[in-house]
PDB file of C-alpha atoms in Angstrom:
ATOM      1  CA  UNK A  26     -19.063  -5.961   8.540  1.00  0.00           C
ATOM      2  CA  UNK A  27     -16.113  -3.482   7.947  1.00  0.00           C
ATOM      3  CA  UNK A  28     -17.117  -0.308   5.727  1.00  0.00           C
ATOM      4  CA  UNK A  29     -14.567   1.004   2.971  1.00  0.00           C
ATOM      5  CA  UNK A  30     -14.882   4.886   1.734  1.00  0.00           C
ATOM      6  CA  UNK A  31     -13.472   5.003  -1.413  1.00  0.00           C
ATOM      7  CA  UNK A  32     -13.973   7.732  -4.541  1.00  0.00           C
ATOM      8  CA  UNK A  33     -17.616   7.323  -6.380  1.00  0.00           C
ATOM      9  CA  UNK A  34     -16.243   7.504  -9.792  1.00  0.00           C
ATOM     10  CA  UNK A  35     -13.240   5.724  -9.958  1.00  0.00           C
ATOM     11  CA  UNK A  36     -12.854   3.433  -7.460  1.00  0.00           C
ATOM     12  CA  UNK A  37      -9.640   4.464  -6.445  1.00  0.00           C
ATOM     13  CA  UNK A  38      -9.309   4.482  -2.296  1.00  0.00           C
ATOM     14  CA  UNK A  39      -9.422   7.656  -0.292  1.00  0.00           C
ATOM     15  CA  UNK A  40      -5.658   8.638  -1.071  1.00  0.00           C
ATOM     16  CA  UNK A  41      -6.525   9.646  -4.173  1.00  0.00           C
ATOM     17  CA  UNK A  42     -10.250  11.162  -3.705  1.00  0.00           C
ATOM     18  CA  UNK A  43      -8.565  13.460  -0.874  1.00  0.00           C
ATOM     19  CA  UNK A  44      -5.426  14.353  -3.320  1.00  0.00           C
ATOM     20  CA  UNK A  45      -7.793  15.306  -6.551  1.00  0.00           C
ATOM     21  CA  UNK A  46      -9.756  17.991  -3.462  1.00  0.00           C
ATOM     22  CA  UNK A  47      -6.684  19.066  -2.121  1.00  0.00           C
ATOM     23  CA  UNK A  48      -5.653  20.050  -5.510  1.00  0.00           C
ATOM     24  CA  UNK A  49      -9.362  21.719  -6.097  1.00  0.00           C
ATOM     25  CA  UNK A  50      -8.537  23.881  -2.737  1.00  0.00           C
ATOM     26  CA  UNK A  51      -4.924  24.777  -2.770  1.00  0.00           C
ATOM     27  CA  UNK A  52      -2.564  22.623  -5.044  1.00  0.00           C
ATOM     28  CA  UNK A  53      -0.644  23.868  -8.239  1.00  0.00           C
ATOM     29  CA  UNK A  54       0.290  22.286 -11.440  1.00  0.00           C
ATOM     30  CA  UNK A  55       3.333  20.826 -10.188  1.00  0.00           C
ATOM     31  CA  UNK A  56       1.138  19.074  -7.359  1.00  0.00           C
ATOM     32  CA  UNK A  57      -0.856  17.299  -9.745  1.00  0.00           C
ATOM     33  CA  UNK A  58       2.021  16.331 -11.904  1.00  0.00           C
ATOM     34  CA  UNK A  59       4.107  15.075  -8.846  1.00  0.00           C
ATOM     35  CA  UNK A  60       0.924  13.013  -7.530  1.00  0.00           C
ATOM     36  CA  UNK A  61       0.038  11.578 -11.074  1.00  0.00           C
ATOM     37  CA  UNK A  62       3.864  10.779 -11.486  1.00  0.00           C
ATOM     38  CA  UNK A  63       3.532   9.240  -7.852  1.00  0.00           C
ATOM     39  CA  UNK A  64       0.328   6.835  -8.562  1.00  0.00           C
ATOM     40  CA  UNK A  65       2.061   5.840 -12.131  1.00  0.00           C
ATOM     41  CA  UNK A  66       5.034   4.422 -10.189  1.00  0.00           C
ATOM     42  CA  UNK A  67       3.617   3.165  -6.924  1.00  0.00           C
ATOM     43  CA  UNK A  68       0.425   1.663  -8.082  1.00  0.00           C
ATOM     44  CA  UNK A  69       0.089  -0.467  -5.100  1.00  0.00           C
ATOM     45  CA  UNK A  70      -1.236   2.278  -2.844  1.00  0.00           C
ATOM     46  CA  UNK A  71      -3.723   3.053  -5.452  1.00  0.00           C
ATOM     47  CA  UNK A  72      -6.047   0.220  -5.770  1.00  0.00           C
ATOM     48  CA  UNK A  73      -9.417   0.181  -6.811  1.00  0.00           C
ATOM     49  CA  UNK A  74     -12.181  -1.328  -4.824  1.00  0.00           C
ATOM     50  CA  UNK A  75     -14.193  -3.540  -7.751  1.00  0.00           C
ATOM     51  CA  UNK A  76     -16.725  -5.315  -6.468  1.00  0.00           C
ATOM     52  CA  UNK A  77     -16.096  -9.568  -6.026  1.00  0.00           C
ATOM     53  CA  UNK A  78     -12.090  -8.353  -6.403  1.00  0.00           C
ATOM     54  CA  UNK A  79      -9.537  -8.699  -3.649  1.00  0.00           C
ATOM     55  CA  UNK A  80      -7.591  -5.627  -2.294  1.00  0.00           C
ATOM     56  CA  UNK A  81      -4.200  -6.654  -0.657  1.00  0.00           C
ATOM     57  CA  UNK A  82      -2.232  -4.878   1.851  1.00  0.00           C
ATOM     58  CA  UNK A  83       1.195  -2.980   1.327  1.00  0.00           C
ATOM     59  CA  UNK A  84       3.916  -4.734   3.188  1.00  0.00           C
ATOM     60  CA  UNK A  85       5.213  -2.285   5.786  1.00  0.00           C
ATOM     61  CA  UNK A  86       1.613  -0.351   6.222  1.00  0.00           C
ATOM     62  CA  UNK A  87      -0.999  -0.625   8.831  1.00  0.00           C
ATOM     63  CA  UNK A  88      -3.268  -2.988   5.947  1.00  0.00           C
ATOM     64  CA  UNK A  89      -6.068  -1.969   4.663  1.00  0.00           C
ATOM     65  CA  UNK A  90      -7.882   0.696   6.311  1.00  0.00           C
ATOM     66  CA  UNK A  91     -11.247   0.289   6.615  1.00  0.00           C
ATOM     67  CA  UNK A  92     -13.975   0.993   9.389  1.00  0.00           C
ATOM     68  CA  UNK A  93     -15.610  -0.998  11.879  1.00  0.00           C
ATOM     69  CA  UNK A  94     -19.427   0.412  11.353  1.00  0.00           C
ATOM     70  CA  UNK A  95     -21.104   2.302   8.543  1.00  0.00           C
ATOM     71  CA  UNK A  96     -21.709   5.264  11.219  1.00  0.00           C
ATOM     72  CA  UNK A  97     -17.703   5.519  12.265  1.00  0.00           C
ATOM     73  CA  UNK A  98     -17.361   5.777   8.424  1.00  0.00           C
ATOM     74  CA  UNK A  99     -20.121   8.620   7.722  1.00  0.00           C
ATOM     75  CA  UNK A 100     -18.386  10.291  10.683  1.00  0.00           C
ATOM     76  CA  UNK A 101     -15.062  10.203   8.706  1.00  0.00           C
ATOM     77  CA  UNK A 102     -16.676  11.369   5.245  1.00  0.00           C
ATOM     78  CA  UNK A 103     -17.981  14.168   6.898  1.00  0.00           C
ATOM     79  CA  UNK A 104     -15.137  15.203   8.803  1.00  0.00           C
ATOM     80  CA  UNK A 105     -13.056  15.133   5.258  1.00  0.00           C
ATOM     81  CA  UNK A 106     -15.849  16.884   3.501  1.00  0.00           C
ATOM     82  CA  UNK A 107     -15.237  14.697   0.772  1.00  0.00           C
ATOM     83  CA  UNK A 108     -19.097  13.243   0.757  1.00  0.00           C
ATOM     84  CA  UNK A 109     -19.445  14.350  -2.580  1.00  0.00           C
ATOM     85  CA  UNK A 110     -16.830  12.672  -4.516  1.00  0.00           C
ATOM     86  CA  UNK A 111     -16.388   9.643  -2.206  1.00  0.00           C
ATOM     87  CA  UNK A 112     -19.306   6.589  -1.609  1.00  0.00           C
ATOM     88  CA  UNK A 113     -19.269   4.089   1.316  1.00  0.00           C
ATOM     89  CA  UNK A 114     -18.708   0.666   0.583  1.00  0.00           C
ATOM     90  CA  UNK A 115     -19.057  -2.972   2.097  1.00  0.00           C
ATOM     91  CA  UNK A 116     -16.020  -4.838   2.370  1.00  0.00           C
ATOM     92  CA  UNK A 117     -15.163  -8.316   4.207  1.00  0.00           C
ATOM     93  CA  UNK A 118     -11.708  -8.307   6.116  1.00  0.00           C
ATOM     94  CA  UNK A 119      -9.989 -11.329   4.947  1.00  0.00           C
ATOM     95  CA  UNK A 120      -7.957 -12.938   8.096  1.00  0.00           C
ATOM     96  CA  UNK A 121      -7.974 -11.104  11.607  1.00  0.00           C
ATOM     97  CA  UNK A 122      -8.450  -7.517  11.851  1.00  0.00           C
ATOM     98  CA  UNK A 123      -6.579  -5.246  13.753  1.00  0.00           C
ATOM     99  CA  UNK A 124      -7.160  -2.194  15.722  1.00  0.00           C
ATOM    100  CA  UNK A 125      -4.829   0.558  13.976  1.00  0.00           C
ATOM    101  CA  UNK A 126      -3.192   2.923  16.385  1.00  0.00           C
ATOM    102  CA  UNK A 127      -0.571   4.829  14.054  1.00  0.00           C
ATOM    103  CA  UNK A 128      -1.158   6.159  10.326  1.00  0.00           C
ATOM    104  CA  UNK A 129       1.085   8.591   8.268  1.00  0.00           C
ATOM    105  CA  UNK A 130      -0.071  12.235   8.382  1.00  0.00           C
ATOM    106  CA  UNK A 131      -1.363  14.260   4.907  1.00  0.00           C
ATOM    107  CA  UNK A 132      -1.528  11.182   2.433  1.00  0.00           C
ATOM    108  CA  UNK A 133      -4.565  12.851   0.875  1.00  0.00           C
ATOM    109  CA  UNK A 134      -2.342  16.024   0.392  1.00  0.00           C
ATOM    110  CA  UNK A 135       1.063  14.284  -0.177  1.00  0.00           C
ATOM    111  CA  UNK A 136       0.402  11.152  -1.633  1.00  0.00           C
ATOM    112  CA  UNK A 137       3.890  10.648  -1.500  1.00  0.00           C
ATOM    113  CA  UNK A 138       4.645  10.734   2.044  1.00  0.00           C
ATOM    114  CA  UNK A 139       2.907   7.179   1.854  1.00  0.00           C
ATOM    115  CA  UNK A 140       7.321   6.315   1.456  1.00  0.00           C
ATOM    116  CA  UNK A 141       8.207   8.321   4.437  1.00  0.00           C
ATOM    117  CA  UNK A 142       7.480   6.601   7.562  1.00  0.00           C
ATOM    118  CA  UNK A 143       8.481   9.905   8.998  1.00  0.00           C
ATOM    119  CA  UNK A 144       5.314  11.135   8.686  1.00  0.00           C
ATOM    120  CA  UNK A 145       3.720   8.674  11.566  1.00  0.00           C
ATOM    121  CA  UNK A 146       1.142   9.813  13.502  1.00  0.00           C
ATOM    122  CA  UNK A 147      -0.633   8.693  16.825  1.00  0.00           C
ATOM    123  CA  UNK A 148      -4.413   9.911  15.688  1.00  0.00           C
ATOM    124  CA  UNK A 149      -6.691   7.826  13.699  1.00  0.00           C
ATOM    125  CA  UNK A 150      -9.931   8.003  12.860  1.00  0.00           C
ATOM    126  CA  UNK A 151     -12.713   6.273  15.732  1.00  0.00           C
ATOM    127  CA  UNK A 152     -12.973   2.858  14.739  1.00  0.00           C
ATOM    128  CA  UNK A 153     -10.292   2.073  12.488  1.00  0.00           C
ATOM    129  CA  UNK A 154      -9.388  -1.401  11.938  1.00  0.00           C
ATOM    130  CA  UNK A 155      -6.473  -2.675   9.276  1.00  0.00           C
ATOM    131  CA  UNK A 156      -6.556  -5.429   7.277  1.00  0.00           C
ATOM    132  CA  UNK A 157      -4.445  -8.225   5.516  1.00  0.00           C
ATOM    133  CA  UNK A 158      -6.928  -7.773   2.596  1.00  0.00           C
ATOM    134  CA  UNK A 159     -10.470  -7.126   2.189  1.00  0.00           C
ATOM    135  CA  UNK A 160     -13.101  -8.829  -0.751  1.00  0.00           C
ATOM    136  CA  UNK A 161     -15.289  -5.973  -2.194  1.00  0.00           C
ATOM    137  CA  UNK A 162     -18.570  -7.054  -1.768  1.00  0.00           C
ATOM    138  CA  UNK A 163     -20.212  -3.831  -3.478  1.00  0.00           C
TER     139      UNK A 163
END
C-alpha cells in the first residue's frame, strides 16, 4: 500500500509543509507573500489529502508522489526534518503506478518553480512511485 506524507494540520501535501519551514529558517516577507499569492492561483498543486476523497494528478507532472513502504517514507520525513509538522498517511494508487525517475528541484522552497520544468532533476527520493490519483484512505 503506497504511503503519502502530507502536513498534520492542514492537510495540504508536502509542497506546502516544506514552504511554511523554509520560511521558519530563512524566508522573508516577500517569500510568504509570493508563495501565498502562488497557492491562491495554482490551487491544483495544493491539494489536501481528506480522508475517502480523491487526489488527481497535474497534467504535465510525474502524478502523485507518494511512497512505496511506510519505512521509504519515515526515511524521507526524516531526511526533510519536517517530522514535526508533517504525518504519514495511507493512500491507494488509483490505476498503475509508476516508478518516478525525474522531479523538479526546491518546490518546498520555491513553490513556484512547480511552472518551470527547468528545474528537473535526476534524484528522487528511494522508493518513489507516481500516480494517476490516489483515494485517501486515512
Amino acid at each position: 500500500m503506497p504511503y503519502k506524507v502530507v502536513e498534520k494540520e492542514t492537510r495540504w501535501g508536502l509542497n506546502w509543509a516544506l514552504f511554511k519551514k523554509y520560511l521558519e529558517d530563512v524566508g522573508t516577507p516577500e517569500d510568504y507573500n509570493k508563495g501565498l499569492r502562488f497557492r491562491r492561483d495554482h490551487p491544483e498543486f495544493f491539494p489536501r489529502y481528506i480522508k475517502g476523497h480523491v487526489v488527481k494528478a497535474v497534467p504535465r507532472t510525474p502524478g502523485i508522489l507518494c511512497f512505496a513502504s511506510k519505512d521509504a517514507a519515515r526515511r524521507f520525513w526524516t531526511y526533510l526534518r519536517v517530522k514535526d509538522r508533517t504525518t504519514i498517511i495511507e493512500v491507494e494508487g488509483i490505476g498503475a503506478g509508476w516508478g518516478v525517475s525525474r522531479l523538479i528541484l526546491g518546490t518546498g522552497s520555491h513553490p513556484w518553480r512547480l511552472l518551470d520544468y527547468a528545474w528537473w532533476t535526476e534524484q528522487v527520493p528511494y522508493d518513489t512511485i507516481g500516480f494517476a490519483a490516489v483515494e485517501v484512505l486515512e
